[in-house]
Short mmCIF file of C-alpha atoms in Angstrom, two decimals:
data_model
loop_
_atom_site.label_atom_id
_atom_site.label_comp_id
_atom_site.label_asym_id
_atom_site.label_seq_id
_atom_site.Cartn_x
_atom_site.Cartn_y
_atom_site.Cartn_z
CA MET A 1 6.57 -30.36 -44.13
CA THR A 2 3.69 -28.05 -43.22
CA LEU A 3 0.41 -27.31 -44.95
CA MET A 4 1.80 -23.99 -46.19
CA ASP A 5 4.82 -25.79 -47.67
CA LEU A 6 2.40 -28.05 -49.51
CA ARG A 7 0.37 -25.09 -50.76
CA ARG A 8 3.45 -23.67 -52.47
CA VAL A 9 3.54 -26.63 -54.84
CA TRP A 10 -0.14 -27.66 -54.88
CA GLY A 11 -1.70 -24.22 -55.20
CA PRO A 12 -5.26 -23.38 -54.06
CA ARG A 13 -6.85 -26.65 -55.22
CA PRO A 14 -8.76 -28.73 -52.65
CA LEU A 15 -6.58 -30.53 -50.13
CA ILE A 16 -7.38 -32.98 -47.39
CA ALA A 17 -5.91 -31.55 -44.19
CA ALA A 18 -5.37 -33.59 -41.05
CA ALA A 19 -6.37 -31.03 -38.43
CA VAL A 20 -7.26 -30.76 -34.77
CA GLY A 21 -9.81 -28.53 -33.07
CA VAL A 22 -9.21 -27.56 -29.43
CA LEU A 23 -12.31 -27.20 -27.25
CA ILE A 24 -11.56 -25.42 -23.97
CA GLN A 25 -14.28 -24.77 -21.41
CA ASP A 26 -14.22 -22.81 -18.15
CA GLU A 27 -15.84 -23.62 -14.84
CA HIS A 28 -19.11 -22.11 -16.06
CA GLY A 29 -19.25 -24.32 -19.17
CA ARG A 30 -18.37 -21.47 -21.50
CA VAL A 31 -16.18 -22.21 -24.51
CA LEU A 32 -13.02 -20.35 -25.49
CA LEU A 33 -13.17 -18.93 -29.01
CA GLN A 34 -10.76 -16.87 -31.06
CA ARG A 35 -11.67 -14.17 -33.55
CA ARG A 36 -9.74 -15.18 -36.62
CA GLY A 37 -7.43 -12.91 -38.53
CA ASP A 38 -8.38 -14.21 -41.98
CA ASP A 39 -12.15 -13.62 -41.96
CA GLY A 40 -12.86 -11.83 -38.68
CA LEU A 41 -15.22 -14.59 -37.55
CA TRP A 42 -14.99 -16.88 -34.53
CA GLY A 43 -13.83 -20.45 -34.04
CA GLU A 44 -12.06 -22.76 -31.63
CA PRO A 45 -8.25 -22.76 -31.56
CA GLY A 46 -6.75 -25.41 -33.79
CA GLY A 47 -5.27 -26.08 -37.18
CA ALA A 48 -3.47 -28.47 -39.47
CA LEU A 49 -0.92 -30.97 -38.21
CA ASP A 50 2.67 -30.90 -39.36
CA ALA A 51 4.05 -34.10 -40.89
CA GLY A 52 5.11 -36.50 -38.16
CA GLU A 53 2.89 -34.88 -35.52
CA ASP A 54 0.17 -36.67 -33.57
CA PHE A 55 -3.17 -35.04 -32.80
CA LEU A 56 -2.59 -34.35 -29.12
CA THR A 57 0.82 -32.78 -29.77
CA GLY A 58 -0.74 -30.69 -32.52
CA ALA A 59 -3.57 -29.62 -30.19
CA ARG A 60 -1.11 -28.45 -27.54
CA ARG A 61 0.97 -26.59 -30.13
CA GLU A 62 -2.02 -24.86 -31.73
CA LEU A 63 -3.44 -23.85 -28.35
CA ARG A 64 -0.10 -22.37 -27.33
CA GLU A 65 0.43 -20.53 -30.63
CA GLU A 66 -3.08 -19.12 -30.93
CA THR A 67 -3.75 -18.30 -27.28
CA GLY A 68 -0.46 -18.50 -25.37
CA LEU A 69 -2.18 -20.91 -22.97
CA THR A 70 -1.43 -24.46 -21.87
CA CYS A 71 -3.96 -26.98 -20.58
CA GLN A 72 -2.52 -29.81 -18.53
CA GLY A 73 -5.66 -31.94 -18.78
CA LEU A 74 -6.06 -31.68 -22.55
CA THR A 75 -7.19 -35.01 -24.04
CA LEU A 76 -8.57 -36.24 -27.34
CA LEU A 77 -12.31 -36.74 -27.41
CA PRO A 78 -13.18 -40.40 -27.97
CA VAL A 79 -14.24 -41.92 -31.27
CA PRO A 80 -16.73 -41.28 -32.79
CA GLU A 81 -17.56 -38.05 -30.90
CA GLY A 82 -14.11 -36.63 -31.49
CA LEU A 83 -13.91 -37.28 -35.24
CA GLN A 84 -13.89 -34.45 -37.78
CA ASP A 85 -14.83 -35.50 -41.29
CA GLY A 86 -17.37 -35.36 -44.08
CA PRO A 87 -18.31 -33.21 -47.07
CA GLU A 88 -19.72 -30.53 -44.73
CA LEU A 89 -16.17 -29.72 -43.66
CA TYR A 90 -15.25 -28.19 -46.99
CA HIS A 91 -13.93 -24.64 -46.53
CA ARG A 92 -12.70 -21.96 -48.89
CA TYR A 93 -10.44 -19.43 -47.21
CA PRO A 94 -10.46 -15.75 -48.16
CA ASN A 95 -7.20 -16.27 -50.08
CA GLY A 96 -8.91 -18.88 -52.28
CA HIS A 97 -7.35 -21.99 -50.74
CA GLU A 98 -9.81 -24.90 -50.62
CA ILE A 99 -9.70 -27.60 -47.99
CA TYR A 100 -11.50 -30.63 -46.59
CA ILE A 101 -10.85 -30.97 -42.87
CA VAL A 102 -10.46 -34.42 -41.32
CA GLY A 103 -9.12 -35.34 -37.92
CA ARG A 104 -9.84 -35.09 -34.21
CA ARG A 105 -11.10 -32.79 -31.50
CA ALA A 106 -9.35 -32.28 -28.18
CA HIS A 107 -11.03 -31.10 -25.00
CA GLY A 108 -9.87 -29.55 -21.76
CA THR A 109 -10.85 -27.12 -19.02
CA LEU A 110 -9.24 -23.94 -17.74
CA PRO A 111 -10.43 -21.42 -15.15
CA ALA A 112 -12.01 -18.30 -16.61
CA ALA A 113 -9.20 -16.22 -15.11
CA ALA A 114 -6.64 -18.03 -17.29
CA LEU A 115 -7.66 -15.73 -20.13
CA ASP A 116 -6.00 -12.83 -18.28
CA GLY A 117 -2.65 -14.43 -19.12
CA ALA A 118 -3.41 -15.18 -22.77
CA ALA A 119 -0.72 -14.10 -25.22
CA PRO A 120 -1.24 -15.27 -28.83
CA ASP A 121 1.81 -15.32 -31.09
CA ASP A 122 2.46 -12.54 -33.59
CA SER A 123 1.22 -14.44 -36.66
CA GLY A 124 -2.02 -12.46 -36.82
CA GLU A 125 -4.17 -15.60 -36.68
CA THR A 126 -5.85 -14.49 -33.46
CA LEU A 127 -7.41 -11.02 -33.19
CA GLU A 128 -9.30 -11.58 -29.94
CA LEU A 129 -10.06 -14.28 -27.37
CA ARG A 130 -13.27 -14.54 -25.39
CA TRP A 131 -15.39 -16.98 -23.38
CA PHE A 132 -18.87 -17.62 -24.80
CA PRO A 133 -21.89 -19.46 -23.36
CA LEU A 134 -22.92 -22.36 -25.59
CA ASP A 135 -26.41 -20.87 -25.98
CA ALA A 136 -25.06 -17.45 -27.05
CA LEU A 137 -22.38 -18.16 -29.63
CA PRO A 138 -21.06 -15.54 -32.09
CA ASP A 139 -20.88 -15.83 -35.89
CA LEU A 140 -18.69 -18.88 -36.51
CA SER A 141 -16.11 -19.13 -39.26
CA ASN A 142 -16.97 -22.47 -40.87
CA ASN A 143 -18.71 -25.80 -40.47
CA ALA A 144 -15.78 -27.37 -38.63
CA ASN A 145 -16.39 -24.87 -35.83
CA ARG A 146 -20.16 -25.39 -35.98
CA GLN A 147 -19.76 -29.16 -35.72
CA SER A 148 -17.41 -28.74 -32.76
CA MET A 149 -19.83 -26.44 -31.00
CA ASN A 150 -22.58 -28.99 -31.66
CA VAL A 151 -20.55 -31.63 -29.81
CA LEU A 152 -20.48 -29.38 -26.76
CA ARG A 153 -24.10 -28.28 -27.20
CA ALA A 154 -25.24 -31.92 -27.33
CA ARG A 155 -23.44 -32.55 -24.05
CA ALA A 156 -25.28 -29.57 -22.57
CA GLY A 157 -28.66 -30.69 -23.92
CA LEU A 158 -28.87 -27.88 -26.50
CA PRO A 159 -30.10 -28.28 -30.09
CA PRO A 160 -27.52 -28.35 -32.91
CA LEU A 161 -26.54 -25.31 -34.89
CA PRO A 162 -27.43 -25.52 -38.60
CA LEU A 163 -24.52 -26.11 -40.96
CA ALA A 164 -23.78 -23.87 -43.90
CA PRO A 165 -24.34 -25.30 -47.40
CA THR A 166 -21.27 -26.64 -49.18
CA PRO A 167 -20.56 -27.51 -52.83
CA PRO A 168 -20.93 -31.11 -53.98
CA ALA A 169 -17.91 -33.25 -53.24
CA PRO A 170 -15.71 -34.06 -56.24
CA PRO A 171 -15.99 -37.53 -57.79
CA VAL A 172 -13.85 -40.27 -56.30
CA GLY A 173 -10.48 -40.38 -58.01
CA ASN A 174 -7.03 -41.11 -56.62
CA PHE A 175 -6.12 -38.12 -54.48
CA LEU A 176 -2.97 -39.60 -52.95
CA ARG A 177 -1.56 -40.60 -56.34
CA ASP A 178 -2.15 -37.09 -57.68
CA LEU A 179 -0.61 -35.56 -54.58
CA ARG A 180 2.50 -37.74 -54.84
CA ARG A 181 3.11 -36.51 -58.37
CA VAL A 182 3.57 -33.06 -56.86
CA ILE A 183 5.30 -33.69 -53.51
CA GLY A 184 7.43 -36.71 -54.41
CA HIS A 185 8.41 -38.99 -51.53
CA ARG A 186 8.10 -36.39 -48.75
CA PRO A 187 6.08 -37.39 -45.66
CA TRP A 188 2.39 -36.48 -45.68
CA PHE A 189 -0.86 -37.64 -44.16
CA ALA A 190 -2.91 -40.52 -45.54
CA PRO A 191 -6.39 -40.46 -43.96
CA GLY A 192 -8.36 -43.64 -44.46
CA ALA A 193 -10.45 -46.38 -42.91
CA ASN A 194 -10.34 -50.13 -42.32
CA VAL A 195 -13.14 -52.56 -41.52
CA LEU A 196 -13.41 -55.57 -39.23
CA VAL A 197 -15.71 -58.13 -40.88
CA ASN A 198 -16.66 -61.38 -39.12
CA ASP A 199 -18.44 -64.41 -40.51
CA ASP A 200 -21.11 -66.37 -38.63
CA ARG A 201 -18.36 -68.34 -36.85
CA GLY A 202 -16.70 -65.16 -35.57
CA ARG A 203 -13.70 -65.43 -37.87
CA LEU A 204 -12.00 -62.28 -39.21
CA LEU A 205 -11.76 -61.47 -42.92
CA LEU A 206 -8.29 -60.59 -44.19
CA LEU A 207 -7.17 -59.82 -47.73
CA ARG A 208 -3.77 -60.56 -49.27
CA HIS A 209 -2.80 -57.49 -51.28
CA GLY A 210 -1.83 -58.20 -54.86
CA HIS A 211 1.19 -55.86 -54.92
CA THR A 212 2.74 -56.25 -51.48
CA ARG A 213 1.61 -59.85 -50.78
CA LYS A 214 0.89 -58.70 -47.23
CA TRP A 215 -2.36 -59.27 -45.34
CA THR A 216 -4.72 -56.36 -44.72
CA LEU A 217 -8.23 -55.60 -43.58
CA PRO A 218 -10.65 -54.29 -46.18
CA GLY A 219 -10.08 -50.55 -46.39
CA GLY A 220 -8.26 -47.75 -48.11
CA SER A 221 -7.63 -44.04 -48.47
CA LEU A 222 -10.13 -41.24 -48.02
CA GLU A 223 -10.96 -39.04 -51.00
CA PRO A 224 -11.76 -35.30 -50.80
CA GLY A 225 -15.28 -34.81 -49.46
CA GLU A 226 -15.63 -38.31 -48.01
CA SER A 227 -16.26 -39.13 -44.39
CA PHE A 228 -14.26 -41.92 -42.82
CA ALA A 229 -17.41 -44.06 -42.77
CA GLN A 230 -18.07 -43.42 -46.47
CA THR A 231 -14.51 -44.48 -47.24
CA ALA A 232 -14.95 -47.64 -45.18
CA ALA A 233 -18.19 -48.55 -46.97
CA ARG A 234 -16.79 -47.81 -50.44
CA GLU A 235 -13.56 -49.73 -49.91
CA LEU A 236 -15.36 -52.66 -48.32
CA PHE A 237 -17.58 -53.04 -51.37
CA GLU A 238 -14.81 -52.43 -53.92
CA GLU A 239 -12.41 -54.93 -52.38
CA THR A 240 -14.83 -57.64 -51.28
CA GLY A 241 -18.26 -57.11 -52.86
CA LEU A 242 -19.72 -56.94 -49.34
CA ALA A 243 -21.88 -54.24 -47.75
CA ALA A 244 -22.74 -53.48 -44.14
CA VAL A 245 -26.02 -52.26 -42.70
CA ARG A 246 -24.06 -50.33 -40.08
CA LEU A 247 -20.43 -49.40 -39.52
CA GLU A 248 -19.40 -48.85 -35.91
CA ALA A 249 -16.39 -46.56 -35.37
CA LEU A 250 -14.04 -48.13 -32.83
CA GLU A 251 -10.71 -46.31 -32.81
CA MET A 252 -8.41 -43.94 -34.69
CA TYR A 253 -4.74 -44.72 -35.25
CA ALA A 254 -2.50 -41.72 -35.93
CA GLY A 255 0.94 -40.46 -34.93
CA PRO A 256 4.61 -41.17 -35.60
CA GLU A 257 4.32 -44.84 -34.61
CA TYR A 258 1.99 -45.38 -37.58
CA ARG A 259 4.26 -43.86 -40.22
CA LEU A 260 4.68 -46.15 -43.22
CA THR A 261 7.37 -46.07 -45.90
CA TYR A 262 6.43 -47.82 -49.13
CA PRO A 263 8.98 -49.77 -51.19
CA ASN A 264 9.08 -46.90 -53.72
CA GLY A 265 10.12 -44.45 -50.97
CA ASP A 266 6.78 -42.68 -50.42
CA VAL A 267 6.32 -41.82 -46.74
CA PHE A 268 2.80 -41.71 -45.28
CA ASP A 269 1.62 -40.68 -41.84
CA SER A 270 -1.48 -42.81 -41.31
CA VAL A 271 -4.70 -41.31 -39.96
CA SER A 272 -6.85 -44.41 -39.92
CA VAL A 273 -10.28 -45.07 -38.39
CA LEU A 274 -11.17 -48.66 -37.56
CA TYR A 275 -14.78 -49.79 -38.05
CA ARG A 276 -16.71 -52.92 -37.20
CA ALA A 277 -19.22 -54.06 -39.83
CA HIS A 278 -22.70 -55.06 -38.68
CA GLY A 279 -25.33 -56.75 -40.85
CA VAL A 280 -22.97 -57.80 -43.65
CA THR A 281 -24.59 -58.83 -46.92
CA GLY A 282 -23.37 -59.86 -50.35
CA THR A 283 -21.11 -62.51 -51.83
CA LEU A 284 -17.41 -62.35 -51.03
CA THR A 285 -15.77 -61.39 -54.33
CA PRO A 286 -12.10 -60.28 -54.06
CA GLN A 287 -11.27 -57.24 -56.20
CA ASP A 288 -9.60 -58.36 -59.41
CA GLY A 289 -6.03 -57.11 -59.74
CA GLU A 290 -5.87 -55.70 -56.22
CA VAL A 291 -6.66 -58.66 -53.96
CA ASP A 292 -4.95 -62.01 -54.55
CA GLU A 293 -6.70 -63.88 -51.77
CA ALA A 294 -9.48 -63.43 -49.20
CA ARG A 295 -9.54 -65.69 -46.16
CA TRP A 296 -11.36 -66.02 -42.82
CA PHE A 297 -9.10 -66.37 -39.76
CA ASP A 298 -9.71 -67.64 -36.24
CA VAL A 299 -7.78 -65.90 -33.47
CA ASP A 300 -5.19 -68.68 -33.29
CA GLU A 301 -4.73 -68.74 -37.09
CA LEU A 302 -3.87 -65.08 -37.72
CA PRO A 303 -0.79 -64.23 -39.82
CA ALA A 304 2.40 -63.28 -38.04
CA ALA A 305 3.04 -59.58 -37.45
CA GLU A 306 5.60 -59.39 -40.27
CA GLU A 307 3.00 -60.71 -42.71
CA LEU A 308 0.68 -57.78 -42.01
CA SER A 309 0.86 -54.73 -44.23
CA SER A 310 1.49 -51.87 -41.77
CA PRO A 311 1.67 -50.73 -38.14
CA VAL A 312 -1.97 -49.65 -38.42
CA MET A 313 -2.94 -53.14 -39.52
CA ARG A 314 -1.09 -54.72 -36.62
CA ALA A 315 -2.80 -52.36 -34.14
CA SER A 316 -6.23 -52.90 -35.71
CA ILE A 317 -5.98 -56.68 -35.61
CA GLN A 318 -4.67 -56.55 -32.05
CA HIS A 319 -7.80 -54.54 -31.18
CA TRP A 320 -9.93 -57.34 -32.65
CA LYS A 321 -7.97 -60.02 -30.80
CA GLU A 322 -8.40 -58.27 -27.48
CA GLY A 323 -12.13 -57.98 -28.12
CA GLN A 324 -12.32 -61.70 -28.83
CA SER A 325 -10.61 -62.56 -25.56
CA THR A 326 -13.27 -60.69 -23.57
CA ARG A 327 -16.25 -62.32 -25.29
CA PRO A 328 -18.28 -64.75 -23.14
#
């Protein structure tokens, strides 16, 4: 299922799109930009993932489709630098489709002469390709492109570009539930965040979910207009009554190995950012009706893998365990 397939049943209403931006630089530090076919403005190659696709595969596909180029050294930028999220990444396309972009940025280098062999596909998405110095950028299409250019400008010691104003984000609702009413059980992306919370003895907080009876970290699904960090803070408070002075982004888990099929048949491709909570305050109060139990676990007391709620949860807790083993 592609984003355009989803649009046929969802219409122009705001969607959360898991997307990747591809930042290619030449030996002079210039960035490769495409003049877009929809608005005539400039941006980095990239676009929405297809269901079942990971970010690096999507980056390679989008680069090939929109430029005809391949980049052997293409890699995902690390978290948090490589994250795309937040209310600033709202965009309304000329055809009226509204979107909130969340996801990753990939980066690679190609020689300037590679552009001589560029051959975009015939979709009309790319009108022109050109190298631009970071201090002489053209009119950019949207804030996702401006944020990406700001990542590169920060690396080069340049000030950030201002972002365009965006409308207020919609109130928090239940986006995934509403989406499922339209798409049924078909696979689609579920962006969200989870939080590692430790007590003063270094133990990890886990919650037993009231419906699945499986153990999870505090966390949940991202709503339109939220950043991953905002989701983490909101879910942490809703599920536990706790708040953090600072949330440190550690890792993103996404790709086919993190697909989850719920008992009712709904299929989700997880796009999950793991945070560590610092300066935790409040009284632990499990969310009524959602959380049956909250418990602190030492490393040697953690539930077995089959008692954890998802592949993302197993990877996240393994990340915590590995961090514990390296502590002095």
